[in-house]
Short mmCIF file of C-alpha atoms in Angstrom, two decimals:
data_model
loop_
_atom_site.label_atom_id
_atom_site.label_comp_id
_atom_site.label_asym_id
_atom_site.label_seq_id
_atom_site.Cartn_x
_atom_site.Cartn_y
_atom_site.Cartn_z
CA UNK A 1 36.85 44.39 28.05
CA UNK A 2 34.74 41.22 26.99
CA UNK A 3 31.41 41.60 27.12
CA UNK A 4 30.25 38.64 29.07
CA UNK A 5 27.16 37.16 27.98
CA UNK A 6 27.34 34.42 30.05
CA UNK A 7 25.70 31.45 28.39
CA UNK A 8 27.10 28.35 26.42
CA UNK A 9 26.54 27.68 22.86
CA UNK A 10 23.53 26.04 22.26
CA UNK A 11 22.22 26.56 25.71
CA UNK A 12 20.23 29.60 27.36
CA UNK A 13 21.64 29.12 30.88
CA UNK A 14 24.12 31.20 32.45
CA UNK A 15 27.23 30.28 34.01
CA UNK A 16 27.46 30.19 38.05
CA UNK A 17 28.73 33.22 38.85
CA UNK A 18 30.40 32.52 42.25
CA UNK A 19 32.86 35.14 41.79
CA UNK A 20 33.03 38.66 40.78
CA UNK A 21 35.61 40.55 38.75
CA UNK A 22 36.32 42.39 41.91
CA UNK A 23 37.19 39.05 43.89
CA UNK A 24 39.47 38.16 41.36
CA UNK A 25 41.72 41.22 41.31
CA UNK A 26 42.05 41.13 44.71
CA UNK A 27 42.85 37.49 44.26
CA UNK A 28 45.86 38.53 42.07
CA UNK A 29 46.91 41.92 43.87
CA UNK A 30 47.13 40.03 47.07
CA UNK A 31 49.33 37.19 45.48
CA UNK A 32 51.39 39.78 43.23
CA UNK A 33 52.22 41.10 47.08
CA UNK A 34 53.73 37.69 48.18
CA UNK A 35 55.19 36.29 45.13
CA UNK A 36 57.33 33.10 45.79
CA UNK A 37 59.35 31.63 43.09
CA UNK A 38 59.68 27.79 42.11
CA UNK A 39 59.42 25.24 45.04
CA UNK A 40 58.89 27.81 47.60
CA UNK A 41 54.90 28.66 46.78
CA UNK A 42 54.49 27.39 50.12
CA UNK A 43 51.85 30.79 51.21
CA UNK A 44 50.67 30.47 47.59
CA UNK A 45 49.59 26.82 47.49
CA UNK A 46 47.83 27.11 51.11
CA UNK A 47 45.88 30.38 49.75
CA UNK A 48 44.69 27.91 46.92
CA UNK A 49 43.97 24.79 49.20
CA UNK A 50 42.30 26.38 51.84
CA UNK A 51 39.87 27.80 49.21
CA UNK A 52 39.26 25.02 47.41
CA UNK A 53 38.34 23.06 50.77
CA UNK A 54 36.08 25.95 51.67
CA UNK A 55 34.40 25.07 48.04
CA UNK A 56 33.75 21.63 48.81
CA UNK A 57 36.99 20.15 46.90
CA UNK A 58 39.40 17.81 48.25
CA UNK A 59 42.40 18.76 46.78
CA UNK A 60 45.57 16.60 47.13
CA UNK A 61 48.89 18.22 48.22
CA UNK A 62 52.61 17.78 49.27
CA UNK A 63 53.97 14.39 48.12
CA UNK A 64 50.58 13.67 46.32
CA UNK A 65 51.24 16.22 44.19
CA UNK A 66 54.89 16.02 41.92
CA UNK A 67 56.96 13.27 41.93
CA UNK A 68 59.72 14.43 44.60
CA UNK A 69 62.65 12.45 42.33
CA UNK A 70 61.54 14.37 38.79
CA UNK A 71 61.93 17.77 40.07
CA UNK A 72 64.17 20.04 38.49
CA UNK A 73 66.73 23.01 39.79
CA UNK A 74 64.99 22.72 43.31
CA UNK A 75 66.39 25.40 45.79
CA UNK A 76 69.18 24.31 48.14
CA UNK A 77 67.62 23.47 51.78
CA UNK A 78 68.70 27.16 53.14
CA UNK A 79 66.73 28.91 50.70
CA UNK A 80 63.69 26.14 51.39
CA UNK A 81 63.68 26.91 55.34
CA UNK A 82 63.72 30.53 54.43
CA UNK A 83 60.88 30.61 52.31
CA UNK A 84 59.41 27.78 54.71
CA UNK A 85 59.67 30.34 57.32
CA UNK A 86 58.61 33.32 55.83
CA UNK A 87 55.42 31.70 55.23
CA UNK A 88 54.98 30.81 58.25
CA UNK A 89 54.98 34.24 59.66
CA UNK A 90 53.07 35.17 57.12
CA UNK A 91 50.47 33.43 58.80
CA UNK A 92 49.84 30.12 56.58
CA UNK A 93 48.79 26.60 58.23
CA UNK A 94 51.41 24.57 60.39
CA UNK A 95 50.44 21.41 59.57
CA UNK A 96 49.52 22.76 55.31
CA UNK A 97 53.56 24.12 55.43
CA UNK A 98 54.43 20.38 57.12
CA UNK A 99 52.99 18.63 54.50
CA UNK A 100 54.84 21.08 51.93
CA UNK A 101 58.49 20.96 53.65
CA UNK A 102 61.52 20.30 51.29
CA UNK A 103 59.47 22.49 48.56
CA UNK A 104 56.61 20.27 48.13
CA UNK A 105 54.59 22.49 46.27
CA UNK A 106 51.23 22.48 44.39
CA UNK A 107 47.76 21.33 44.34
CA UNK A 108 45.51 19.55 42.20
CA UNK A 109 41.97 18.93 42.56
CA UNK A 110 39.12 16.50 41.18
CA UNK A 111 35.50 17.34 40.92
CA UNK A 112 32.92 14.70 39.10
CA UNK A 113 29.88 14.48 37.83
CA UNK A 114 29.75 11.08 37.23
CA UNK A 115 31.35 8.95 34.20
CA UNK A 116 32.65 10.83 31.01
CA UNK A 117 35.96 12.77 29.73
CA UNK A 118 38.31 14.15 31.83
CA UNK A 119 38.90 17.87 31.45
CA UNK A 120 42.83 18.81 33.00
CA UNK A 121 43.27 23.02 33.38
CA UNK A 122 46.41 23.83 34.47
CA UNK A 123 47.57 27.02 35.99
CA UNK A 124 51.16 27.57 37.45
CA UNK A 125 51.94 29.51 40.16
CA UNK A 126 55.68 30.85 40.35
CA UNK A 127 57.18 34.37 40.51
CA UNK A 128 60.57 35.20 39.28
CA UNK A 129 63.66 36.07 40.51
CA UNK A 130 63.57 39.98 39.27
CA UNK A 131 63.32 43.39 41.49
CA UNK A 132 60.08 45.14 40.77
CA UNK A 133 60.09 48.52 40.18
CA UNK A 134 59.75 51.38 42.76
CA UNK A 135 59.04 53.91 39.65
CA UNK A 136 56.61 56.68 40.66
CA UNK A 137 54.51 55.06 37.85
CA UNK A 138 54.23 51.71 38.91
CA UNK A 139 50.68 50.89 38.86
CA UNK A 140 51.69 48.23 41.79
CA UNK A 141 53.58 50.28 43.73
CA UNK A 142 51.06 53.04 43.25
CA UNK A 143 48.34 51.34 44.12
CA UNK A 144 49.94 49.57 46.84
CA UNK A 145 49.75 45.76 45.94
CA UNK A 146 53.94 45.66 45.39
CA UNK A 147 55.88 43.08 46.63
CA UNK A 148 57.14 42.72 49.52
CA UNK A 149 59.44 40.13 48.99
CA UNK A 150 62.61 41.99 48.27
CA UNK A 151 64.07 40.73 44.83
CA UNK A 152 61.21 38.47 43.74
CA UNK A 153 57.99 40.06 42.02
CA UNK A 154 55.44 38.35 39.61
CA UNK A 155 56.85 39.39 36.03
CA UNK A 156 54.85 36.96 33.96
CA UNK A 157 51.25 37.28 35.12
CA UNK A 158 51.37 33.53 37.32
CA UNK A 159 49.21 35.55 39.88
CA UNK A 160 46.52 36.39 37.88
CA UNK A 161 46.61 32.64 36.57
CA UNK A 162 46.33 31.35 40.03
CA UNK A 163 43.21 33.83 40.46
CA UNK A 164 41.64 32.75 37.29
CA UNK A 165 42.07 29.20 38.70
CA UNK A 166 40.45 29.67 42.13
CA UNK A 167 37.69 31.80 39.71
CA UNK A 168 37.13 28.53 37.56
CA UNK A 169 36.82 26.93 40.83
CA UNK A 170 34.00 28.33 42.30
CA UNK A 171 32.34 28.99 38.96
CA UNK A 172 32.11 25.21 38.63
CA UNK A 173 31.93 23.86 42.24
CA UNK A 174 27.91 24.30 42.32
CA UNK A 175 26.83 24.41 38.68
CA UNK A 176 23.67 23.16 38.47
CA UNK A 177 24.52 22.09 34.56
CA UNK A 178 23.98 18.13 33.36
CA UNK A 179 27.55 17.73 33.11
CA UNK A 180 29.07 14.04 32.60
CA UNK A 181 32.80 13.39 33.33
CA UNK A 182 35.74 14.91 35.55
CA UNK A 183 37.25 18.69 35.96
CA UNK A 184 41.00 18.13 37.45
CA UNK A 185 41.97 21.66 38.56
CA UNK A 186 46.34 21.39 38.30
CA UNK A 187 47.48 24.14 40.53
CA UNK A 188 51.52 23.91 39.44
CA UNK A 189 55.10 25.22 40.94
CA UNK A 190 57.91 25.92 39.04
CA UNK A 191 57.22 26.69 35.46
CA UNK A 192 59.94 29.35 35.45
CA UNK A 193 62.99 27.72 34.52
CA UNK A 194 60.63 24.81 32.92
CA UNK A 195 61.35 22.37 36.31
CA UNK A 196 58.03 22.02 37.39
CA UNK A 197 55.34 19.79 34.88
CA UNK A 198 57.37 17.46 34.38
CA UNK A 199 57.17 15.87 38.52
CA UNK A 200 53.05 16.29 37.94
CA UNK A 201 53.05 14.14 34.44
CA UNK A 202 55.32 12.08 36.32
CA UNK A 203 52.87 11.61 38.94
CA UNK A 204 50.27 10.25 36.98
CA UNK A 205 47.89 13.33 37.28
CA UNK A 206 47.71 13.24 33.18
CA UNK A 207 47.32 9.55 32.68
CA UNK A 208 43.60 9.71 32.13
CA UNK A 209 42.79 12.98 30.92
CA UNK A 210 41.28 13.50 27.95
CA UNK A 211 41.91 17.26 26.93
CA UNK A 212 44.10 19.35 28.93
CA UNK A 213 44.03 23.42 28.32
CA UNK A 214 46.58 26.19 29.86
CA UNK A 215 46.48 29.81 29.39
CA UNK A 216 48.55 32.61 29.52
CA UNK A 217 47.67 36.63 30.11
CA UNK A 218 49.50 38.31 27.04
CA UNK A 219 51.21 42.36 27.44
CA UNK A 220 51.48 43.44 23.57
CA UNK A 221 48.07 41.93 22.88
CA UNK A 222 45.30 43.95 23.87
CA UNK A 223 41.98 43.00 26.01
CA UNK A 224 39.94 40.99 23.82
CA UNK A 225 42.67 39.36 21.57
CA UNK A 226 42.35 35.95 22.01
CA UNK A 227 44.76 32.86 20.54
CA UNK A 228 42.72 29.57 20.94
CA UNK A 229 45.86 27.19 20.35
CA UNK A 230 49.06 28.42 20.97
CA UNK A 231 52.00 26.19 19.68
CA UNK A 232 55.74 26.23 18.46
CA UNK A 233 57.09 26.92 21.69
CA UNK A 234 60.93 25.58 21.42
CA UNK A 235 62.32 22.48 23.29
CA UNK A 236 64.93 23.60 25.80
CA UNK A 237 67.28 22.57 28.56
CA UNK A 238 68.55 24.24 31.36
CA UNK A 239 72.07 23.33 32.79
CA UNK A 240 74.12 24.20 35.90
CA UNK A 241 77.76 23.74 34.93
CA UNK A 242 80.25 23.11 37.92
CA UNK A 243 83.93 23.81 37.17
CA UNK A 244 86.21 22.87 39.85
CA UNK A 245 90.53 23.66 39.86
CA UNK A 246 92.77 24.39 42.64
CA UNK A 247 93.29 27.97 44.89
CA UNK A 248 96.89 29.08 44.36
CA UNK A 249 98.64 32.29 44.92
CA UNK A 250 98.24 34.08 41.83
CA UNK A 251 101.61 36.03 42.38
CA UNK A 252 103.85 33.52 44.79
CA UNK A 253 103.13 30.41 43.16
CA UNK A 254 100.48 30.57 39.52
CA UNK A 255 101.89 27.37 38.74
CA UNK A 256 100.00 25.94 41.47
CA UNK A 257 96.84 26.75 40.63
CA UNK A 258 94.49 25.39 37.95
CA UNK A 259 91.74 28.46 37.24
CA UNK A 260 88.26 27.63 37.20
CA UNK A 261 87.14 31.19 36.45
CA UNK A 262 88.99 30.36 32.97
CA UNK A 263 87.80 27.46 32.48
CA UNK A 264 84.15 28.75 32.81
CA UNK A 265 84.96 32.07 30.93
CA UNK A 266 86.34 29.91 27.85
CA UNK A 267 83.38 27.59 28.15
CA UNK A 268 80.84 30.87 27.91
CA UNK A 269 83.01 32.81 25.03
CA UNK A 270 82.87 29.11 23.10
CA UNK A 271 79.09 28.19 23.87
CA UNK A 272 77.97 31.52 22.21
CA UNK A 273 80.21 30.61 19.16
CA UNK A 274 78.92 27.32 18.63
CA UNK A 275 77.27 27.53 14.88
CA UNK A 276 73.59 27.05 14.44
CA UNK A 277 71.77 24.55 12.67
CA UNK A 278 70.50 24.70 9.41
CA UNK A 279 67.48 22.57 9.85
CA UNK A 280 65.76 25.29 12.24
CA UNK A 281 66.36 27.36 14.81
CA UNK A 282 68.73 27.07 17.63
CA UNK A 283 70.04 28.85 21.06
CA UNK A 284 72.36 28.66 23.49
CA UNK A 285 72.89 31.35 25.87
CA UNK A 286 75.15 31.67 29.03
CA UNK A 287 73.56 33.90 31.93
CA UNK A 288 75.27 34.01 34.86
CA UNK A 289 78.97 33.22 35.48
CA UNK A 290 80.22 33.25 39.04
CA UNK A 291 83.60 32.98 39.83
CA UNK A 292 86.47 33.97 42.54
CA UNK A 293 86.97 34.71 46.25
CA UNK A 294 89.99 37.61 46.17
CA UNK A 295 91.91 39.41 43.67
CA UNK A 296 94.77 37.84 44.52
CA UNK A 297 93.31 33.95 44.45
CA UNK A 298 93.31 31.53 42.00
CA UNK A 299 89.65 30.63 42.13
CA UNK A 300 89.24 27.07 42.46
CA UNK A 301 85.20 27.31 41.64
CA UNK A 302 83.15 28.97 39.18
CA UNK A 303 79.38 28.48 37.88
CA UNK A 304 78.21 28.77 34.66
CA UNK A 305 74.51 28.78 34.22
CA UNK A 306 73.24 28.09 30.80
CA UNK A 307 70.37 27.05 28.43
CA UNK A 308 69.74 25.76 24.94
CA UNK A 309 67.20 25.46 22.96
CA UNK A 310 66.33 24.25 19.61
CA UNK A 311 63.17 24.32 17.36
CA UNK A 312 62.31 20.98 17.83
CA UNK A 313 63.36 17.93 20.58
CA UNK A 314 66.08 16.77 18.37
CA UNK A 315 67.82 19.90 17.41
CA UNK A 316 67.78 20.71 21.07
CA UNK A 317 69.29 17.73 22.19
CA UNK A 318 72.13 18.66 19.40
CA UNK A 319 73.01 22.00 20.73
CA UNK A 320 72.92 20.14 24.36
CA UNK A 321 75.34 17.40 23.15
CA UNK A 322 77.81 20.58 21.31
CA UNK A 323 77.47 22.58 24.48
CA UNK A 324 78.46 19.33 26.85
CA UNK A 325 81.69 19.14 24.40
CA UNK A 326 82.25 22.35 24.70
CA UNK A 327 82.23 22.23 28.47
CA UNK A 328 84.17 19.10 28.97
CA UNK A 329 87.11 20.99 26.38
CA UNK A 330 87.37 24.06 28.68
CA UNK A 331 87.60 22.23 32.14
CA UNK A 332 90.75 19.93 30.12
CA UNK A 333 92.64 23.10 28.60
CA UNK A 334 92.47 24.32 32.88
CA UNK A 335 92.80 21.27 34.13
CA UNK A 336 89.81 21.46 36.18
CA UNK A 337 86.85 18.45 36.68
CA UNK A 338 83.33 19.82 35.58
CA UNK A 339 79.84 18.62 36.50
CA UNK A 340 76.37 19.26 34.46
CA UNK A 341 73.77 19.77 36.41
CA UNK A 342 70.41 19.32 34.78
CA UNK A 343 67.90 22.18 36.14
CA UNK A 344 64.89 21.96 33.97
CA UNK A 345 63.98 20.31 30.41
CA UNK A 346 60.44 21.36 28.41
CA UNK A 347 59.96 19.81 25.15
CA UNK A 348 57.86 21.55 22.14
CA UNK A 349 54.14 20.62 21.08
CA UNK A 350 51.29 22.20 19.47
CA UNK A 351 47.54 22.81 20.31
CA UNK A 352 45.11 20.51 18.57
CA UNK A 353 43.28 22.67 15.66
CA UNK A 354 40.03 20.81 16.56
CA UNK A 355 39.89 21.93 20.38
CA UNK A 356 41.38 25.34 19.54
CA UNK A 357 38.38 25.60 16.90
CA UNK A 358 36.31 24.12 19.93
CA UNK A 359 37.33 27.13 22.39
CA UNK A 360 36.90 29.43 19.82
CA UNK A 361 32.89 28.42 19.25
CA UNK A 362 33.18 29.10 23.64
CA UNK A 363 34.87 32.40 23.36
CA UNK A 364 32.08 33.70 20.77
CA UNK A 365 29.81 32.63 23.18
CA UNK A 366 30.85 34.02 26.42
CA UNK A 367 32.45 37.04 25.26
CA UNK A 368 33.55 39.73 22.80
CA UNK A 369 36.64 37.89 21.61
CA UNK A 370 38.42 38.12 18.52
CA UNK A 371 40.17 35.34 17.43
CA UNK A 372 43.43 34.75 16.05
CA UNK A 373 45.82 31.98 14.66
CA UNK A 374 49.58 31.94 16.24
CA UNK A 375 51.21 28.53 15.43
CA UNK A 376 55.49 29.93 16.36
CA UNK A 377 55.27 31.41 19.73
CA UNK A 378 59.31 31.19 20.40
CA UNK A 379 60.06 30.83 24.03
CA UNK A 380 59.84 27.80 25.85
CA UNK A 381 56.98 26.61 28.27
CA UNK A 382 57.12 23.34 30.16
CA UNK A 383 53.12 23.38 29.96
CA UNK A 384 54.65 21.35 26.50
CA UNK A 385 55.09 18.06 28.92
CA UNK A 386 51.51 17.97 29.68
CA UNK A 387 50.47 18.68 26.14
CA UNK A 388 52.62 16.28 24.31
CA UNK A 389 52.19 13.16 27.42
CA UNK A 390 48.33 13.49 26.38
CA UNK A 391 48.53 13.96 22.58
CA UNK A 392 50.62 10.68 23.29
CA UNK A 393 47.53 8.86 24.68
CA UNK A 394 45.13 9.87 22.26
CA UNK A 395 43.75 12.71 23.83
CA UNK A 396 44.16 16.85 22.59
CA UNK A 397 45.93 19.55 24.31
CA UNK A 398 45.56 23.36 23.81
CA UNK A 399 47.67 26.57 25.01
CA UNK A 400 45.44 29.51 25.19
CA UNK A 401 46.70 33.36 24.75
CA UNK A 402 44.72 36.21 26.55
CA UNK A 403 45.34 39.65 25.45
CA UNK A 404 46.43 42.11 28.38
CA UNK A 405 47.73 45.01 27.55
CA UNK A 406 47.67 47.53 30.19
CA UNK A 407 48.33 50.26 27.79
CA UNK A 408 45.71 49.37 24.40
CA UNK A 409 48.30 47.54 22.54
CA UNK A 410 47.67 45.32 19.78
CA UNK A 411 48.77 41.99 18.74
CA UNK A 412 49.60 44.22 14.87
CA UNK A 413 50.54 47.14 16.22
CA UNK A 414 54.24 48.60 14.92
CA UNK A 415 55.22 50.33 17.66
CA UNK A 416 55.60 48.42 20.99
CA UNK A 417 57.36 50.95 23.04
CA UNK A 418 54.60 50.82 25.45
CA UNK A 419 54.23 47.43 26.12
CA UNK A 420 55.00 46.37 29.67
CA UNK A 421 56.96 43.07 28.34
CA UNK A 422 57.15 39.77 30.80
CA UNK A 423 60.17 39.22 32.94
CA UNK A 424 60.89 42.86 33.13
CA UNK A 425 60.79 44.63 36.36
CA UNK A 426 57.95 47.26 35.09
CA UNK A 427 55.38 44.28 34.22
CA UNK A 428 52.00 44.68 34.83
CA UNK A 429 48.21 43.77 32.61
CA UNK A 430 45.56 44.75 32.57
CA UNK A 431 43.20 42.94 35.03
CA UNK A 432 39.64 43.06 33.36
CA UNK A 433 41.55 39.50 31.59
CA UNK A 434 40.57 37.81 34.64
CA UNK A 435 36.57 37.72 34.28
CA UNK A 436 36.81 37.26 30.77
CA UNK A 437 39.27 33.91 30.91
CA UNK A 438 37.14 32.69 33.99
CA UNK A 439 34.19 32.85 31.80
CA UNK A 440 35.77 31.04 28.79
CA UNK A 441 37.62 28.17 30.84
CA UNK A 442 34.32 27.91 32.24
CA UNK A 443 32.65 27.52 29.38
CA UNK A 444 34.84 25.07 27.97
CA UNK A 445 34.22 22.39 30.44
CA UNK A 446 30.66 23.00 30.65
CA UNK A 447 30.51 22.47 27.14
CA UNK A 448 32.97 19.79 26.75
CA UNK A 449 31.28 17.89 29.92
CA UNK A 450 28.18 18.68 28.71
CA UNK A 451 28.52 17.44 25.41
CA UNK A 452 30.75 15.07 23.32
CA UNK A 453 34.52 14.98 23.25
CA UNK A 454 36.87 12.25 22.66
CA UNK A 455 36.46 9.16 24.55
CA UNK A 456 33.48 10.64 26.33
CA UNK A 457 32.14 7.18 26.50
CA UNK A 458 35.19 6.66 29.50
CA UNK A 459 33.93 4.13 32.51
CA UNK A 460 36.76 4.05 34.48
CA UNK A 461 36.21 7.32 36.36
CA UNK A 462 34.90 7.23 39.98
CA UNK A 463 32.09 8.31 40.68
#
């Protein structure tokens, strides 16, 4: 693991330590335990507001948090109440789960030291959809920190990111550095799917900030391996597509009917065959399809759920306007209506070399890192919309990759058999990430607070 000095460049005194590495695993084991996917973090977001009260914060929550009209793909109000519920027996606040009803979710908290840049960390807080397994091997199940939320389990590391969060917390919440400027902690729902940044930039919550850093725990890299600036992460969009026909009797009377569950099949067979574009790369992919009530039913309904994606904003929006054709044609050869449902949008953006060179100087520092450039990540990540909203207003944005390989992996290593990959059911890292990336966030503010960074001469933060 990093060797954590625990000092800033240029400066001989150490970090507050208000945390341990043990605090911080069981930070993530007990959150990996209760995992609750986009719009329900309802047990998730109290965990994190209670303790950043208890640290002296005053964080904002519920409507103060997204904008309730820019969600995307929010569950239906069943699935709400459940998770709502579940919550509550689980023990969290009444009056914290009233002010998080209809999938509220979220947190983001201010500390300042007076006038100066504003420094934005985001962490997001989601699990996924996915069984986790119940192999003998498991280290979760093993070591008994599995969830126990039937069919949801974290499979991306968003636990551990919530416990390096409360970790940066109370590292900074009594530092006794000269710091000048503003630490906004963003605590956010719903990256999965990318349906979640989008409500916070529409909030406001990124109008004044300066620099704005993310980070994400990395299985294939190993403990140590460190990317200061992420970037290339591909613009997508996620649709819903709605077919509707008419139920018939598919032996007495076929003419009657007009078959959604064609009209969606043809739609998926023709998505996938839609060419690419030679000015980079493109996707589209169909992954669900839903159709039918009996085997002897016309089905009047079907689903399609679908993405694209597209190295850049404007060759996504291409394979989004093919795709809507494509779509629209099926539902006419059936004779069925069809409605597009937009359920999450991310753009694409790149770190700043000059702050990624910036959290390098921090990571030698703090820690045994070892650096490395990645500039095409692939994937999409709707931390993008925060990035690109503040490159917009002058300010710099970095995406920062931690190496976590449970099993020793490296970033240049052929053979990645072992590696525990994200969204699979067997994911799991290797938790000695979460001193090391407490330490370096950390550092970065003190350092960027401490010293100069753009538009550190800023007056028009309260103090």
């Amino acid at each position: 693991m990093p060797g954590l000095r625990g000092v800033i460049r240029g400066s001989q005194e150490p970090l507050e330590r208000d945390w341990t590495e043990a605090s911080l695993i069981a930070d993530r084991r007990d959150l990996h335990r209760h995992p609750e996917t986009g719009w329900t973090e309802f047990r998730t977001t109290a965990i994190v507001v209670e303790r950043l009260r208890a640290l002296g914060y005053s964080p904002l929550l519920g409507a103060d948090v997204c904008q309730a009209a820019s969600r995307r793909g929010v569950p239906d109000p069943e699935a709400l109440d459940a998770a709502w519920s579940r919550a509550r027996a689980e023990g969290v606040d009444g009056d914290l789960l009233e002010t998080m009803r209809g999938g509220m979710t979220g947190a983001v908290a201010l500390r300042r030291w007076g006038r100066g840049p504003v420094v934005a960390l985001r962490f997001d807080m989601d699990a996924l959809d996915l069984m986790e397994s119940e192999a003998a091997t498991h280290r979760p199940l093993r070591e008994g920190f599995a969830s126990v939320h039937k069919g949801i389990c974290h499979a991306c590391g968003h636990d551990g990111h919530v416990a390096i969060g409360l970790g940066v917390a109370h590292a900074l919440a009594r530092s006794k550095h000269s710091l000048q400027g503003t630490l906004k902690l963003i605590f956010q729902p719903a990256e999965e799917g990318v349906r979640g940044a989008r409500s916070i930039v529409e909030a406001g919550h990124l109008d004044d900030v300066d620099i704005v850093v993310g980070c994400h725990v990395l299985t294939g890299w190993a403990l140590g391996e460190l990317a200061p600036g992420l970037g290339g992460y591909a613009a997508t969009r996620k649709l819903d597509v709605l077919f509707r026909g008419e139920a018939a009797h598919a032996g007495g009377m076929p003419e009657g009917g007009r078959n959604a569950l064609l009209a969606a099949a043809t739609a998926a067979v023709h998505l996938h065959a839609l060419p690419r574009h030679h000015a980079g790369f493109t996707r589209v992919h169909v992954g669900r399809l839903t159709a039918g009530s009996g085997r002897n039913v016309i089905p009047e309904q079907a689903l399609l759920v679908a993405e694209v994606r597209g190295e850049t904003m404007e060759l996504c929006a291409f394979m989004a306007e093919r795709a809507l054709a494509v779509v629209t044609a099926a539902a006419s050869m059936y004779g069925c209506t069809v409605e597009v449902r937009p359920m999450g949008e991310a753009g694409t953006a790149r770190s700043d070399p000059d702050l990624a060179r910036r959290i390098e100087h921090v990571a030698s520092a703090v820690g045994d890192f070892h650096c490395f450039a990645v500039d095409a990540v692939g994937g999409s990540e709707d931390f993008t919309e925060m990035m690109l909203h503040v490159q917009e207003r002058g300010g710099m944005a970095a995406y920062v990759g931690l190496g976590a390989d449970l099993t020793g992996v490296h970033r240049d290593d052929a053979d990645r058999s072992r590696v525990l990959a994200a969204h699979t059911s067997t994911f799991d890292f290797d938790e000695r990430v979460l001193g090391g990336a407490v330490s370096l966030l950390s550092g970065l503010v003190v350092d960027v607070l401490g010293g100069v960074s753009p538009r550190s001469e800023r007056s028009d933060v309260d103090t």
